[in-house]
Amino acid sequence: MTESTQAVFDFLSHIQSDAALRAQLNEVCTADEVSAIAAQQGFSFAPGVLLELFERCNEAPLARSGLMDEKLIRVYLQREALLSA
C-alpha cells in the first residue's frame, strides 16, 4: 500500500463519525474537491489515488449532489479487499 492510499483510508475513516465532514463532502462531486477537503483536514493525497480506488470499487468517478459521503463510505468498507489485492 502506498502512503497516498493510506492517507485516503485514514481520511475516509473519519467520515462516519463526523457529521460536519459528511455535510461538507456532500457539497462536492469530484475527487479533486474531496482531496482539497482532505488537505484542509491534514490528509494529503492526489485526486488520482481516490479515482483509482473508485475504479477498483466499480464506483463512478463523479458523485451526484448529496451522495459523495455514501460513495466514500462504500470505498472505505472495501478497504480490506483493496489492500489485499
Coordinates of N, CA and C in Angstrom, one line a residue, residues 4-70:
S4 N 0.0 7.4 -0.1 CA -1.1 8.1 -0.5 C -2.4 7.3 -0.3
T5 N -2.4 6.0 -0.6 CA -3.5 5.2 -0.3 C -3.9 5.1 1.1
Q6 N -2.8 5.0 2.0 CA -3.1 5.0 3.4 C -3.7 6.3 3.9
A7 N -3.2 7.5 3.3 CA -3.8 8.8 3.6 C -5.3 8.8 3.2
V8 N -5.7 8.2 2.1 CA -7.1 8.2 1.7 C -7.9 7.5 2.7
F9 N -7.4 6.3 3.1 CA -8.2 5.5 4.1 C -8.2 6.1 5.5
D10 N -7.1 6.8 5.8 CA -7.1 7.5 7.1 C -8.2 8.6 7.1
F11 N -8.3 9.3 6.0 CA -9.3 10.4 5.9 C -10.7 9.7 5.9
L12 N -10.9 8.7 5.1 CA -12.2 8.1 5.0 C -12.7 7.5 6.3
S13 N -11.8 7.1 7.2 CA -12.2 6.6 8.5 C -12.9 7.6 9.4
H14 N -12.8 8.9 9.0 CA -13.4 9.9 9.8 C -14.9 10.3 9.4
I15 N -15.2 9.8 8.2 CA -16.5 10.3 7.6 C -17.7 9.9 8.5
Q16 N -17.8 8.6 8.9 CA -19.0 8.1 9.5 C -19.2 8.8 10.9
S17 N -18.1 9.2 11.6 CA -18.3 9.7 12.9 C -18.3 11.3 12.9
D18 N -18.1 11.9 11.8 CA -18.0 13.4 11.8 C -19.1 13.9 10.8
A19 N -20.2 14.3 11.5 CA -21.4 14.8 10.7 C -21.1 16.1 9.9
A20 N -20.3 16.9 10.4 CA -19.9 18.2 9.7 C -19.1 17.8 8.5
L21 N -18.2 16.9 8.6 CA -17.4 16.4 7.4 C -18.3 15.8 6.4
R22 N -19.2 15.0 6.8 CA -20.1 14.4 5.8 C -20.9 15.4 5.1
A23 N -21.4 16.4 5.8 CA -22.2 17.5 5.2 C -21.3 18.3 4.2
Q24 N -20.0 18.5 4.6 CA -19.1 19.2 3.6 C -18.9 18.4 2.4
L25 N -18.7 17.1 2.6 CA -18.4 16.2 1.4 C -19.6 16.1 0.5
N26 N -20.8 16.2 1.1 CA -22.0 16.1 0.2 C -22.2 17.4 -0.6
E27 N -21.4 18.4 -0.4 CA -21.5 19.6 -1.2 C -20.7 19.5 -2.5
V28 N -19.9 18.4 -2.6 CA -18.9 18.2 -3.7 C -19.3 17.0 -4.6
C29 N -18.7 17.0 -5.8 CA -19.0 15.9 -6.7 C -17.8 15.2 -7.3
T30 N -16.6 15.8 -7.1 CA -15.4 15.3 -7.7 C -14.3 14.9 -6.7
A31 N -13.4 14.0 -7.2 CA -12.2 13.6 -6.4 C -11.3 14.8 -6.1
D32 N -11.2 15.7 -7.0 CA -10.4 16.9 -6.7 C -10.9 17.7 -5.5
E33 N -12.2 17.8 -5.4 CA -12.8 18.5 -4.3 C -12.7 17.8 -3.0
V34 N -12.8 16.4 -3.1 CA -12.6 15.6 -1.9 C -11.1 15.7 -1.4
S35 N -10.2 15.7 -2.3 CA -8.8 15.9 -2.0 C -8.5 17.2 -1.3
A36 N -9.2 18.2 -1.8 CA -9.0 19.6 -1.2 C -9.6 19.6 0.2
I37 N -10.7 19.0 0.5 CA -11.3 18.9 1.8 C -10.4 18.1 2.7
A38 N -9.8 17.0 2.2 CA -8.9 16.2 3.0 C -7.7 17.0 3.4
A39 N -7.2 17.8 2.5 CA -6.0 18.6 2.7 C -6.3 19.6 3.9
Q40 N -7.5 20.2 3.9 CA -7.9 21.1 4.9 C -7.9 20.4 6.3
Q41 N -8.1 19.1 6.3 CA -8.2 18.3 7.5 C -6.8 17.7 7.9
G42 N -5.8 17.9 7.0 CA -4.5 17.5 7.3 C -4.1 16.1 6.6
F43 N -4.9 15.7 5.7 CA -4.6 14.5 4.9 C -4.2 14.8 3.5
S44 N -3.1 14.3 3.1 CA -2.6 14.7 1.7 C -2.6 13.5 0.8
F45 N -3.4 13.6 -0.3 CA -3.3 12.6 -1.3 C -3.8 13.2 -2.6
A46 N -3.3 12.7 -3.7 CA -3.7 13.2 -5.0 C -5.0 12.7 -5.4
P47 N -5.8 13.5 -6.1 CA -7.2 13.1 -6.5 C -7.1 11.7 -7.3
G48 N -6.0 11.5 -8.1 CA -5.9 10.3 -8.9 C -5.9 9.1 -8.0
V49 N -5.4 9.1 -6.8 CA -5.4 8.0 -5.9 C -6.8 7.6 -5.6
L50 N -7.6 8.6 -5.3 CA -9.0 8.3 -5.0 C -9.8 7.8 -6.2
L51 N -9.5 8.4 -7.4 CA -10.1 8.0 -8.6 C -9.8 6.5 -8.9
E52 N -8.5 6.1 -8.6 CA -8.1 4.7 -8.8 C -8.9 3.8 -7.9
L53 N -9.1 4.2 -6.7 CA -9.9 3.4 -5.7 C -11.4 3.3 -6.2
F54 N -11.9 4.4 -6.7 CA -13.3 4.4 -7.2 C -13.4 3.4 -8.3
E55 N -12.4 3.4 -9.2 CA -12.5 2.5 -10.4 C -12.4 1.0 -9.9
R56 N -11.5 0.7 -8.9 CA -11.4 -0.6 -8.4 C -12.6 -1.1 -7.7
C57 N -13.4 -0.2 -7.2 CA -14.7 -0.5 -6.5 C -15.9 -0.4 -7.4
N58 N -15.6 -0.2 -8.7 CA -16.7 0.0 -9.7 C -17.6 1.1 -9.3
E59 N -17.0 2.2 -8.8 CA -17.8 3.4 -8.5 C -17.5 4.5 -9.6
A60 N -18.5 5.2 -10.0 CA -18.3 6.3 -11.0 C -17.4 7.3 -10.4
P61 N -16.6 8.0 -11.3 CA -15.6 9.0 -10.9 C -16.3 10.2 -10.3
L62 N -17.5 10.5 -10.6 CA -18.2 11.6 -10.1 C -19.4 11.2 -9.2
A63 N -19.7 12.0 -8.2 CA -20.9 11.7 -7.4 C -22.0 12.7 -7.7
R64 N -23.2 12.2 -7.6 CA -24.3 13.2 -7.7 C -24.4 14.0 -6.4
S65 N -25.0 15.2 -6.6 CA -25.0 16.1 -5.4 C -25.7 15.4 -4.2
G66 N -25.0 15.5 -3.1 CA -25.5 14.9 -1.8 C -25.2 13.5 -1.6
L67 N -24.4 12.9 -2.5 CA -24.1 11.4 -2.3 C -22.6 11.1 -2.2
M68 N -21.8 12.1 -2.1 CA -20.3 11.8 -2.1 C -20.0 11.0 -0.8
D69 N -20.6 11.3 0.3 CA -20.3 10.6 1.6 C -20.6 9.1 1.4
E70 N -21.7 8.8 0.8 CA -22.0 7.4 0.6 C -21.0 6.6 -0.2

